[in-house]
mmCIF file of C-alpha atoms (C1' of nucleotides) in Angstrom:
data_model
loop_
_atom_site.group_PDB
_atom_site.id
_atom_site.type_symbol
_atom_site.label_atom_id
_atom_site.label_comp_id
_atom_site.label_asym_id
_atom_site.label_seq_id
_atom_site.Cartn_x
_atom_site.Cartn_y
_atom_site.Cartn_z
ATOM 1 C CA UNK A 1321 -48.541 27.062 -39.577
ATOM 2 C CA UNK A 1322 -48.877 27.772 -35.586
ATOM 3 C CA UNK A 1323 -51.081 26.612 -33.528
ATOM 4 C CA UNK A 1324 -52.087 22.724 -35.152
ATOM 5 C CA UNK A 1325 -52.081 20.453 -32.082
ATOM 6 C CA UNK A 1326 -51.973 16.725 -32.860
ATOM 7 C CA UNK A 1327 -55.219 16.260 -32.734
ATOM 8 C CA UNK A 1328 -56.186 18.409 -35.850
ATOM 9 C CA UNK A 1329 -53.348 16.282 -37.573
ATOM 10 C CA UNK A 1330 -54.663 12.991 -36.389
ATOM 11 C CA UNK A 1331 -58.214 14.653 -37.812
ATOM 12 C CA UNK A 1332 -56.576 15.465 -40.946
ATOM 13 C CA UNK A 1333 -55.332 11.776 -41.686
ATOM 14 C CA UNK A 1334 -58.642 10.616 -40.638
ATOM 15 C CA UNK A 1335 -60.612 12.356 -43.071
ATOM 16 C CA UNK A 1336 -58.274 11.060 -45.858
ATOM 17 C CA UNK A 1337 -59.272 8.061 -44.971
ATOM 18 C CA UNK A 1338 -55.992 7.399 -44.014
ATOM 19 C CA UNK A 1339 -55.545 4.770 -40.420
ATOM 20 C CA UNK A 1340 -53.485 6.679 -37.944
ATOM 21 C CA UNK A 1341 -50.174 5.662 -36.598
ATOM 22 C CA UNK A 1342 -47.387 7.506 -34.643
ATOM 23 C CA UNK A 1343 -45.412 7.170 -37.920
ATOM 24 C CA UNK A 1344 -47.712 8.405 -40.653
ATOM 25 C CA UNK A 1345 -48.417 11.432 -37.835
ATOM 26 C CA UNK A 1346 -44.601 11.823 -37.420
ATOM 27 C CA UNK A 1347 -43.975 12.115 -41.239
ATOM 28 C CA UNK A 1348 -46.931 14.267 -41.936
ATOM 29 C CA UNK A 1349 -46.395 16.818 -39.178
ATOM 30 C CA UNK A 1350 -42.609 16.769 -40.582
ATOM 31 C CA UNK A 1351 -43.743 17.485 -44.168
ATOM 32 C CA UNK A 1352 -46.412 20.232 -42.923
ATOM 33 C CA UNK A 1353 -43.491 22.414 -40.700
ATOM 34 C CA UNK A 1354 -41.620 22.841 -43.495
ATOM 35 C CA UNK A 1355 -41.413 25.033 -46.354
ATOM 36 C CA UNK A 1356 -38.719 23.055 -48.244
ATOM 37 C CA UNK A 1357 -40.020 20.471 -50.433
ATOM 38 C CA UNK A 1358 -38.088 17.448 -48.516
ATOM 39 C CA UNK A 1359 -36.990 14.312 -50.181
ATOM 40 C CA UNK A 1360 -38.111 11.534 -48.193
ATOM 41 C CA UNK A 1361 -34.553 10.711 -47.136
ATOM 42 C CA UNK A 1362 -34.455 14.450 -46.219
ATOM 43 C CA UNK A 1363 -37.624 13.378 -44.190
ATOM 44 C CA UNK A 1364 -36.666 10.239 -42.685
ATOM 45 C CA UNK A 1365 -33.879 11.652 -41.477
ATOM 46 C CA UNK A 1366 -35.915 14.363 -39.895
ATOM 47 C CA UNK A 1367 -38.742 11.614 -38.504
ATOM 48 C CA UNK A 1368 -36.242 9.402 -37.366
ATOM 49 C CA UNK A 1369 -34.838 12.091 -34.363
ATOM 50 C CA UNK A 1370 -37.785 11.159 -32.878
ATOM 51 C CA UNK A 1371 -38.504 7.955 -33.841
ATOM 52 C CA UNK A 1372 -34.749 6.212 -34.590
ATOM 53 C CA UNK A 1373 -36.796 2.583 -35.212
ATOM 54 C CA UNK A 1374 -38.357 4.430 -38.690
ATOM 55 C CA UNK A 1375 -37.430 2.485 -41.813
ATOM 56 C CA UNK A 1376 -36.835 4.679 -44.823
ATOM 57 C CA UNK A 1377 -39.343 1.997 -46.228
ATOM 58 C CA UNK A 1378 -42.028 3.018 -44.401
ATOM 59 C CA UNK A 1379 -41.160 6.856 -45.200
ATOM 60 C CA UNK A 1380 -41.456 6.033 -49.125
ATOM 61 C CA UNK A 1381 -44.708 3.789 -48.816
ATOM 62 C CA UNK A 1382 -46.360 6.493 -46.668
ATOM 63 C CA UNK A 1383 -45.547 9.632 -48.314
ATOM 64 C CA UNK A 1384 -46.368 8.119 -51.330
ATOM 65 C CA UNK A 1385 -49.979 6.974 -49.383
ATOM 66 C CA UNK A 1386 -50.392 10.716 -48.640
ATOM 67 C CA UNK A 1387 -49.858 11.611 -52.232
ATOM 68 C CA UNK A 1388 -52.425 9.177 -53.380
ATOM 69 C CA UNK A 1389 -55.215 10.294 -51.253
ATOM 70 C CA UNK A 1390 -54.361 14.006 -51.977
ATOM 71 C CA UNK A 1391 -52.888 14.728 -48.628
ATOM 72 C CA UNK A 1392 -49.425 16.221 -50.288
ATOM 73 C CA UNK A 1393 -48.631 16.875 -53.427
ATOM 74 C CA UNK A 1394 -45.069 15.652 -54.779
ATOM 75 C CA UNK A 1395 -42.744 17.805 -57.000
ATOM 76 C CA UNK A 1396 -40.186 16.377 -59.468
ATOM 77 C CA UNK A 1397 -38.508 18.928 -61.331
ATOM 78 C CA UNK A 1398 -35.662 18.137 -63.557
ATOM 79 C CA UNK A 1399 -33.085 15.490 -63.060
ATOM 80 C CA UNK A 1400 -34.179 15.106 -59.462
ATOM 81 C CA UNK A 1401 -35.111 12.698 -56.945
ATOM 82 C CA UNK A 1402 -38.952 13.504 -55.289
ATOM 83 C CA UNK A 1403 -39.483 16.259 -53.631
ATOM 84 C CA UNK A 1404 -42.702 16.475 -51.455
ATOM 85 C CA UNK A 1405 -44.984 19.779 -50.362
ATOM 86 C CA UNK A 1406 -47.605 19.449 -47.758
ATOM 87 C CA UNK A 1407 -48.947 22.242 -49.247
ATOM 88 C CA UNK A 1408 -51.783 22.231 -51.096
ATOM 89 C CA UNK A 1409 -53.594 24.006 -54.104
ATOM 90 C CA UNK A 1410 -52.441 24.838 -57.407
ATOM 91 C CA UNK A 1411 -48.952 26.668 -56.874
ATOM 92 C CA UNK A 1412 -45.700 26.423 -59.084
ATOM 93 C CA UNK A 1413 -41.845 26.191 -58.086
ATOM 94 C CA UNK A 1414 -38.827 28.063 -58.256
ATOM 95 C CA UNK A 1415 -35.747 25.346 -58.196
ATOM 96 C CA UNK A 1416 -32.678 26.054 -57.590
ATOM 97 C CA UNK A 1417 -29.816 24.829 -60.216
ATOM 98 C CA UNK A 1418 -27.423 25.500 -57.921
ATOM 99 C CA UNK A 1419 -28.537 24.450 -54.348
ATOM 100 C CA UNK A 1420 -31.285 22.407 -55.328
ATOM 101 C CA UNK A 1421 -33.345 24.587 -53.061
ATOM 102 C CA UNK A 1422 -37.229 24.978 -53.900
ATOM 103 C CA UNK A 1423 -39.137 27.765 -53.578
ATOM 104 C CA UNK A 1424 -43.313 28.297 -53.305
ATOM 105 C CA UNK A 1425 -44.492 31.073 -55.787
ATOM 106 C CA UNK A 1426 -47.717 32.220 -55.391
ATOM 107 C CA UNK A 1427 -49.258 33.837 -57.983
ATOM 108 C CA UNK A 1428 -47.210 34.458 -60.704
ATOM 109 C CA UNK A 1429 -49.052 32.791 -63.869
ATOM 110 C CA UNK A 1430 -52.415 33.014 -64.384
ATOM 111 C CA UNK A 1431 -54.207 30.010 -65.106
ATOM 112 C CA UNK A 1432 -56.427 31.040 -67.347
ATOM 113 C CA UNK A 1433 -54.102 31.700 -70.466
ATOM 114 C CA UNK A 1434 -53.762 28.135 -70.142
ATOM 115 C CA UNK A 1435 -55.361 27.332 -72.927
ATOM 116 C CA UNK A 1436 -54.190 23.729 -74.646
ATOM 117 C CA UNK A 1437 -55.718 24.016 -78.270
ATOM 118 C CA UNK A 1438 -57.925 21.323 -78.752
ATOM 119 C CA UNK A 1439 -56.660 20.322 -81.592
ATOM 120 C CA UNK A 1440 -54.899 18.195 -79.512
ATOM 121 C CA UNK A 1441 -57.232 16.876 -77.328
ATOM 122 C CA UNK A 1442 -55.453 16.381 -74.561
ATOM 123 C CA UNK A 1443 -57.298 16.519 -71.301
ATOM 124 C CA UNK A 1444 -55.098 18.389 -68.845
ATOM 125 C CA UNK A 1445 -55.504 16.732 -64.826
ATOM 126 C CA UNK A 1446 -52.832 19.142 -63.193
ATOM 127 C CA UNK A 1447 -50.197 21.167 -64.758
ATOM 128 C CA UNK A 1448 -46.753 22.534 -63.112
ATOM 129 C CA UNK A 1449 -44.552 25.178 -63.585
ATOM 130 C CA UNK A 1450 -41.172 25.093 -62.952
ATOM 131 C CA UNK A 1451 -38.772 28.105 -63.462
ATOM 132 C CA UNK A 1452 -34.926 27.251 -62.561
ATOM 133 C CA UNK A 1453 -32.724 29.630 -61.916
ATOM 134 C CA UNK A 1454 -30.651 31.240 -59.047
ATOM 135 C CA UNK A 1455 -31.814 31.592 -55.308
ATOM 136 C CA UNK A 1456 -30.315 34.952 -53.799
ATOM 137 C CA UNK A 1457 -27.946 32.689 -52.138
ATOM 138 C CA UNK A 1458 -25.989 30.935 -54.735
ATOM 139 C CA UNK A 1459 -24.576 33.741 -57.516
ATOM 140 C CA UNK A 1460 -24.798 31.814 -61.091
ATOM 141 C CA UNK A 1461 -21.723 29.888 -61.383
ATOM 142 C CA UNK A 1462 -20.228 33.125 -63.728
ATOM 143 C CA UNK A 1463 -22.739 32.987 -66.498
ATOM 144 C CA UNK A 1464 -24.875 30.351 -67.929
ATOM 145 C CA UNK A 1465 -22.402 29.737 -71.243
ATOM 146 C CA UNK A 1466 -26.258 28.817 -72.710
ATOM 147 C CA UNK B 449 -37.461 17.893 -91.096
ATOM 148 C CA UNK B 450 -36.866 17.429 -94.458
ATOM 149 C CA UNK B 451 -34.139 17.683 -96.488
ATOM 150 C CA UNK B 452 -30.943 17.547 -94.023
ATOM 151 C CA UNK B 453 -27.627 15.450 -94.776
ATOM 152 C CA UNK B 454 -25.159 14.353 -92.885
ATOM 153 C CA UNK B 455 -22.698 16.973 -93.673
ATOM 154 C CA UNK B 456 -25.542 19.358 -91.976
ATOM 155 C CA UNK B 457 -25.612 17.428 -88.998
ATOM 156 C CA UNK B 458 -21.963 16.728 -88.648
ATOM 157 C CA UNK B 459 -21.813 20.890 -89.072
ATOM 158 C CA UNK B 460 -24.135 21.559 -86.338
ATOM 159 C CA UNK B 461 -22.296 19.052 -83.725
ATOM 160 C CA UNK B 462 -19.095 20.708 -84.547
ATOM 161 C CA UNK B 463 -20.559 24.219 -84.530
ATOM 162 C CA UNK B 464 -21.047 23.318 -80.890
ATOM 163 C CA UNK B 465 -17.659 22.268 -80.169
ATOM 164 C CA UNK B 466 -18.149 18.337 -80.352
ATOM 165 C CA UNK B 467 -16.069 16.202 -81.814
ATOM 166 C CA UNK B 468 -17.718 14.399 -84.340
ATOM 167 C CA UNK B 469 -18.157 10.188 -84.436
ATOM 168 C CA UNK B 470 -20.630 8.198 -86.019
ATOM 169 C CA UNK B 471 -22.401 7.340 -82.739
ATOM 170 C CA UNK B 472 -22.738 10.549 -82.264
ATOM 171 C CA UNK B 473 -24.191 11.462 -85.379
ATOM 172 C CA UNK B 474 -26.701 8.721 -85.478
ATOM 173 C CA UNK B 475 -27.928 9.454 -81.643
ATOM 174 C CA UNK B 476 -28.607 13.345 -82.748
ATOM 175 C CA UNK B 477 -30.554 12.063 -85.789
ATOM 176 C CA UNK B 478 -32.316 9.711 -84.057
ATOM 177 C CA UNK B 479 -33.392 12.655 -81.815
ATOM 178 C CA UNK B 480 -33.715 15.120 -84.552
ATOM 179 C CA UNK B 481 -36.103 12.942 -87.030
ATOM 180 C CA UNK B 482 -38.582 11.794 -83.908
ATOM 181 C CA UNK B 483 -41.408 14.306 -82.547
ATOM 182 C CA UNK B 484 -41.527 11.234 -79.385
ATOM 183 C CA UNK B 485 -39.123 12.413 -76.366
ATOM 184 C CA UNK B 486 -37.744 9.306 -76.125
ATOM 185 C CA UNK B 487 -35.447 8.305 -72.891
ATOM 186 C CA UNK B 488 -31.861 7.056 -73.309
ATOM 187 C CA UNK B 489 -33.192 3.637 -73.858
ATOM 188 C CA UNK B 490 -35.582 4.383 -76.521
ATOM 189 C CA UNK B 491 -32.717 6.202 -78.177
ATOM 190 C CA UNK B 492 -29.757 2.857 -77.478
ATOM 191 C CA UNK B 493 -33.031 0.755 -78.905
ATOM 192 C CA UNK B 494 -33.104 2.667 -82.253
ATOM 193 C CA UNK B 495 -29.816 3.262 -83.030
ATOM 194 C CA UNK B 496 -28.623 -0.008 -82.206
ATOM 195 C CA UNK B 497 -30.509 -1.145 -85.285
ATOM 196 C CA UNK B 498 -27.981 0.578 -87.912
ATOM 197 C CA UNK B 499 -25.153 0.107 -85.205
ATOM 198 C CA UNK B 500 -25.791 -2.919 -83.255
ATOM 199 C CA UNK B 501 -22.153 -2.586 -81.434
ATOM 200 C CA UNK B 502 -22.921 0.724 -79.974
ATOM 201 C CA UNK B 503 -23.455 0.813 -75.876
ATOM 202 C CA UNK B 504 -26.231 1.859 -73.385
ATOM 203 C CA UNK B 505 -23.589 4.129 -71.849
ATOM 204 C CA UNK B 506 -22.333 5.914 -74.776
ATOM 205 C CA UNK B 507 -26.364 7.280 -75.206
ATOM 206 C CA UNK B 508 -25.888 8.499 -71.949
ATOM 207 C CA UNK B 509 -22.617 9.863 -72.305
ATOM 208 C CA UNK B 510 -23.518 11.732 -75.493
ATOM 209 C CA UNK B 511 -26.914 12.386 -74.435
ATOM 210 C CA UNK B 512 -25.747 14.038 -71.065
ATOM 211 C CA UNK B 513 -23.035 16.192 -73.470
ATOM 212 C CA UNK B 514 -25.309 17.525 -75.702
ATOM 213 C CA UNK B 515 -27.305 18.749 -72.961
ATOM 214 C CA UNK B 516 -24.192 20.418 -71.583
ATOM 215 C CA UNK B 517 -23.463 21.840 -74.875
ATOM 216 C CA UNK B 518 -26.868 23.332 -75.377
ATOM 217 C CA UNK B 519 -27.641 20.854 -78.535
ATOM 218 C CA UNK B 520 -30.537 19.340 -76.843
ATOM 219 C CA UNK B 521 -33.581 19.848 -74.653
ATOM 220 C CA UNK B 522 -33.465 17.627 -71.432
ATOM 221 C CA UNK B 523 -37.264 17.158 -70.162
ATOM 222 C CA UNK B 524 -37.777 14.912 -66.704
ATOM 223 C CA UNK B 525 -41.309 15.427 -65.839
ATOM 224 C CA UNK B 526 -42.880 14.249 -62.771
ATOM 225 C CA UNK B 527 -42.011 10.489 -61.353
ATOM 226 C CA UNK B 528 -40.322 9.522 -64.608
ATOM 227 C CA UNK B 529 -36.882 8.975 -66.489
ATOM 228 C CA UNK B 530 -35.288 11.345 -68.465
ATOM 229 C CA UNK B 531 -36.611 11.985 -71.763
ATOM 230 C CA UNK B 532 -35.089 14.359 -74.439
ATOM 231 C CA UNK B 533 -35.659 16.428 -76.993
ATOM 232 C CA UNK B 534 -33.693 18.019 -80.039
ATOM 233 C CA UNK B 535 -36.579 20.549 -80.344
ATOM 234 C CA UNK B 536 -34.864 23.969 -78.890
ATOM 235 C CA UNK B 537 -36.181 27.316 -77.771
ATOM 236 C CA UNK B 538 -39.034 27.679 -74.903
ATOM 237 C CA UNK B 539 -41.970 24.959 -75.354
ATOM 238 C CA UNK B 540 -43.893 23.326 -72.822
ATOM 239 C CA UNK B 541 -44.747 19.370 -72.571
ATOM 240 C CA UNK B 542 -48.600 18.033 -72.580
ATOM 241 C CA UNK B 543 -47.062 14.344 -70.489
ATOM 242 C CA UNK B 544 -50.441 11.895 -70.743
ATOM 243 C CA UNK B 545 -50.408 10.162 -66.989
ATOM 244 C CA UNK B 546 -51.400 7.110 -68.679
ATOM 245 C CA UNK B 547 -49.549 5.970 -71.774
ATOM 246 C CA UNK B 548 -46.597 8.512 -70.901
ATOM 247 C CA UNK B 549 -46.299 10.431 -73.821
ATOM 248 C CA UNK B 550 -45.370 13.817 -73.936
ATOM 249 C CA UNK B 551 -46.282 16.261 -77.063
ATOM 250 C CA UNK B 552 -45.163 19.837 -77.200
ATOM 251 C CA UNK B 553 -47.616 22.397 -76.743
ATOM 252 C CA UNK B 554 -46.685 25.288 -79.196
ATOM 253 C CA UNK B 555 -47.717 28.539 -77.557
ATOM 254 C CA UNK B 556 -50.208 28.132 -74.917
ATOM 255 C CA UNK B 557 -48.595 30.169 -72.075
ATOM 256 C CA UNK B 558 -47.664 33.711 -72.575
ATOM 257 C CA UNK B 559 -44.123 33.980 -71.582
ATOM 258 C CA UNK B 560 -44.814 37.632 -70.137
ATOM 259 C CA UNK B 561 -46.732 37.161 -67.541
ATOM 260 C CA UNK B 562 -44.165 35.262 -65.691
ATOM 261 C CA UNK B 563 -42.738 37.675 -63.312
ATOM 262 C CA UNK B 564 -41.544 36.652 -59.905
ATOM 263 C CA UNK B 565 -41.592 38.978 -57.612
ATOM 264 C CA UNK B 566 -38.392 40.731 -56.709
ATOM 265 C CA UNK B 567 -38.667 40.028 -53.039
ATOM 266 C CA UNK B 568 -37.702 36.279 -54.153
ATOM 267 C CA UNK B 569 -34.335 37.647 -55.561
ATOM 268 C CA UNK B 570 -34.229 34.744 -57.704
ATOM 269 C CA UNK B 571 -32.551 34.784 -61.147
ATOM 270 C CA UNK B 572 -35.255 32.739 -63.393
ATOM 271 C CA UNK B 573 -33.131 30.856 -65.990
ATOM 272 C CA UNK B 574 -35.185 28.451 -67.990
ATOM 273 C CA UNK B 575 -39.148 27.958 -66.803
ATOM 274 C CA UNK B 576 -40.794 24.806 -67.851
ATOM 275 C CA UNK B 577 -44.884 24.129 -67.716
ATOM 276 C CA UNK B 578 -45.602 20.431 -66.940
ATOM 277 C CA UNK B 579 -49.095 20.028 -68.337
ATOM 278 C CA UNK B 580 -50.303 16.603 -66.579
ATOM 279 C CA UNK B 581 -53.575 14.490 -68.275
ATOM 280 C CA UNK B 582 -54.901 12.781 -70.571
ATOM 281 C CA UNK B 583 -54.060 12.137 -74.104
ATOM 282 C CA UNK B 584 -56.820 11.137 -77.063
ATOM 283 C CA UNK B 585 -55.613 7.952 -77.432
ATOM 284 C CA UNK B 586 -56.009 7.469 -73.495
ATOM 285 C CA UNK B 587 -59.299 7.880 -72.010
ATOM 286 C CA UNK B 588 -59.237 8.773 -68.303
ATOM 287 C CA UNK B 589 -59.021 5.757 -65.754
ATOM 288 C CA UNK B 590 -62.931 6.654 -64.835
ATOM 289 C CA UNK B 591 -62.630 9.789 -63.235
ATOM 290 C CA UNK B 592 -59.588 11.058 -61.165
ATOM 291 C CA UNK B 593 -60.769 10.569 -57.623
ATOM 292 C CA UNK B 594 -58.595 13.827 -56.358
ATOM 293 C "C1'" DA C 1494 -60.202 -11.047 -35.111
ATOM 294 C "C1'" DT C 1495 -59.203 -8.992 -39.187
ATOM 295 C "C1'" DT C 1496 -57.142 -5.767 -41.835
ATOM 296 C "C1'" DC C 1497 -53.740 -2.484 -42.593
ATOM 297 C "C1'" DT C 1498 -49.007 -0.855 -41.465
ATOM 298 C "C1'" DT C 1499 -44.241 -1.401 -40.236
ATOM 299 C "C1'" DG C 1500 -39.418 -2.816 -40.541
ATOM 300 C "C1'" DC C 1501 -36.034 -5.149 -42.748
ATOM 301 C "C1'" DA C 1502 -33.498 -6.660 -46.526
ATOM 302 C "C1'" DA C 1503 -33.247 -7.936 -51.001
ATOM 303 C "C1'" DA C 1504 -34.353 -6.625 -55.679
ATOM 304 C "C1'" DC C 1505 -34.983 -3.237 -59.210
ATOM 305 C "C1'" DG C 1506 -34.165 0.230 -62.852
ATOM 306 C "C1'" DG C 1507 -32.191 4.142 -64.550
ATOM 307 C "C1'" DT C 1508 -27.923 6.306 -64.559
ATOM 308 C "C1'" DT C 1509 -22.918 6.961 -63.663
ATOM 309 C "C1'" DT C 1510 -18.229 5.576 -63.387
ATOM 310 C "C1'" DG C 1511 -13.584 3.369 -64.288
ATOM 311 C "C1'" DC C 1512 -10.720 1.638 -67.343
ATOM 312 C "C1'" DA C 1513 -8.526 -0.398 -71.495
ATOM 313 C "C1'" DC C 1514 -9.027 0.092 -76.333
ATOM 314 C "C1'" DA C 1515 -10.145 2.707 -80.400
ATOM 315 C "C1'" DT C 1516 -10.933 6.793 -82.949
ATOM 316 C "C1'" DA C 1517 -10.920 11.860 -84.260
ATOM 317 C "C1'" DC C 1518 -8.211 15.574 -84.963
ATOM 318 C "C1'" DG D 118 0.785 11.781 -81.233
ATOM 319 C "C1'" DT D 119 -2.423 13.452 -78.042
ATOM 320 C "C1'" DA D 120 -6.766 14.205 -76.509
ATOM 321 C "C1'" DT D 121 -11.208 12.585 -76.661
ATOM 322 C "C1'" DG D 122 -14.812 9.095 -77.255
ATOM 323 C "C1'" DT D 123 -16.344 4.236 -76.972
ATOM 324 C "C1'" DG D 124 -17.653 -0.275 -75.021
ATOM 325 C "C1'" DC D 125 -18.143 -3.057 -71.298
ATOM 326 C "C1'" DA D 126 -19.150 -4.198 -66.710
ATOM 327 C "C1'" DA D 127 -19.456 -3.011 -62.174
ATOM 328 C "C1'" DA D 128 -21.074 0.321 -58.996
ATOM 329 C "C1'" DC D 129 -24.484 3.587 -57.458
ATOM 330 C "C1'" DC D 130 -28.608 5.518 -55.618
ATOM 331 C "C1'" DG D 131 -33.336 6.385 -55.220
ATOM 332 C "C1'" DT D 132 -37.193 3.670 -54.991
ATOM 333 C "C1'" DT D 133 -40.105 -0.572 -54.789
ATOM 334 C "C1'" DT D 134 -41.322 -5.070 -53.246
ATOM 335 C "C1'" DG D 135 -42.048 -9.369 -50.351
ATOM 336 C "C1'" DC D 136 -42.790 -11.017 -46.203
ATOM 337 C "C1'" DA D 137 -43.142 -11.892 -41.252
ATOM 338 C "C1'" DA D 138 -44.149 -9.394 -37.048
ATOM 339 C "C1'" DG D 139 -46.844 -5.642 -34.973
ATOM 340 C "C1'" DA D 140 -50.430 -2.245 -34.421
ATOM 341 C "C1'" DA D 141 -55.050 -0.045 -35.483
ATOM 342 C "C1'" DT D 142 -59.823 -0.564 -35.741
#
DNA sequence: ATTCTTGCAAACGGTTTGCACATAC
DNA sequence: GTATGTGCAAACCGTTTGCAAGAAT
């Protein structure tokens, strides 16, 4: 999280086989500061400080570049627009239903119970956890009337 | 899955405080009677064969208040639209990348060892496990290139 | 020089909204 | 009779697409 100079990033792309441009360096290095999950208007407006000639166009096709050659990973919990993470590895998220805020946790389930019977036969790629709740920052409204 | 009649069904929407219409009725039966988690369209598609004069928007209206109401499941797994389920109570989703189905997975993931830490401070309300892959019917494109 | 990427703007698709009419209570 | 729900159509918003100009290799 310190001490990445552009070079390591422009590295990075590289060896995703990815063709470097000011942009795609721009949007990744945006994506890799942060520890919210940013939409990618949340991230073209970030890029575009910088760079004010970014198209939100180019933010969409790229991000969704990275995601494809396993550069990010992208998070879409319930009734929500994409949400990206430029960080890595098997991890699960705690969403906010207030704020909309997403959180990293890091090793709360084990993977192992996992287990998907085979009865069903259903080969599992990638799974995700989400748990929605309450950050510490927003109360629940009174209480969820659930 | 069986035996219910209308005068069940029209109990259980106004056991939840909803006024009761025929729309109404036939979108929670078309729910309740289908093990698919169909999206609003799926739902407008089916019950527009015994009403043909009911409208797109009145799924979503009565879709979006059963939800509120705590009558339905609402399940929006990654990059996808909305799909819902009459099934209640904790269950997780197996969602097949390729033909987009989702099945329920019964009781795969112990609910216990979910804890998140306290540091997080955050109020878990509802957790749902995204299981991402591959179901029998559809054979991996060759091999996921991740 | 060729291929891939960008920017722009238009199109798209799912969902929401506003409003007049109809229905449930 | 009053509040609520419905149907329709337009609006909305996030995202995708097509294409000509520009940049990377």
């Amino acid at each position: 999280m310190e001490g990445k100079n552009d070079k390591d990033f422009i590295a990075t792309l590289r060896d995703h086989g990815l063709q470097v441009t000011y942009q795609r360096l721009a949007i990744y290095q945006a994506l890799y500061y942060t520890k919210d999950h940013p939409s990618a208007e949340v991230i073209y407006q970030q890029v575009k400080k910088r760079f004010p000639m970014i198209s939100l166009g180019t933010v969409y096709k790229t991000l969704e570049k990275f995601y494809e050659v396993g550069l990010i990973q992208k998070v879409s919990p319930i009734t929500e627009v994409a949400r990206y993470d430029a960080k890595m590895g098997t991890h699960h998220h705690l969403v906010c239903l207030a704020c909309q805020s997403i959180q990293d946790v890091e090793c709360v389930i084990g993977e192992p119970q996992i287990t998907v019977p085979d009865k069903h036969g259903f080969q599992v790629v990638r799974q995700q956890v989400v748990l929605q709740g309450y950050c510490p920052a927003c109360k629940p409204p009174d209480s969820d009337p659930t």
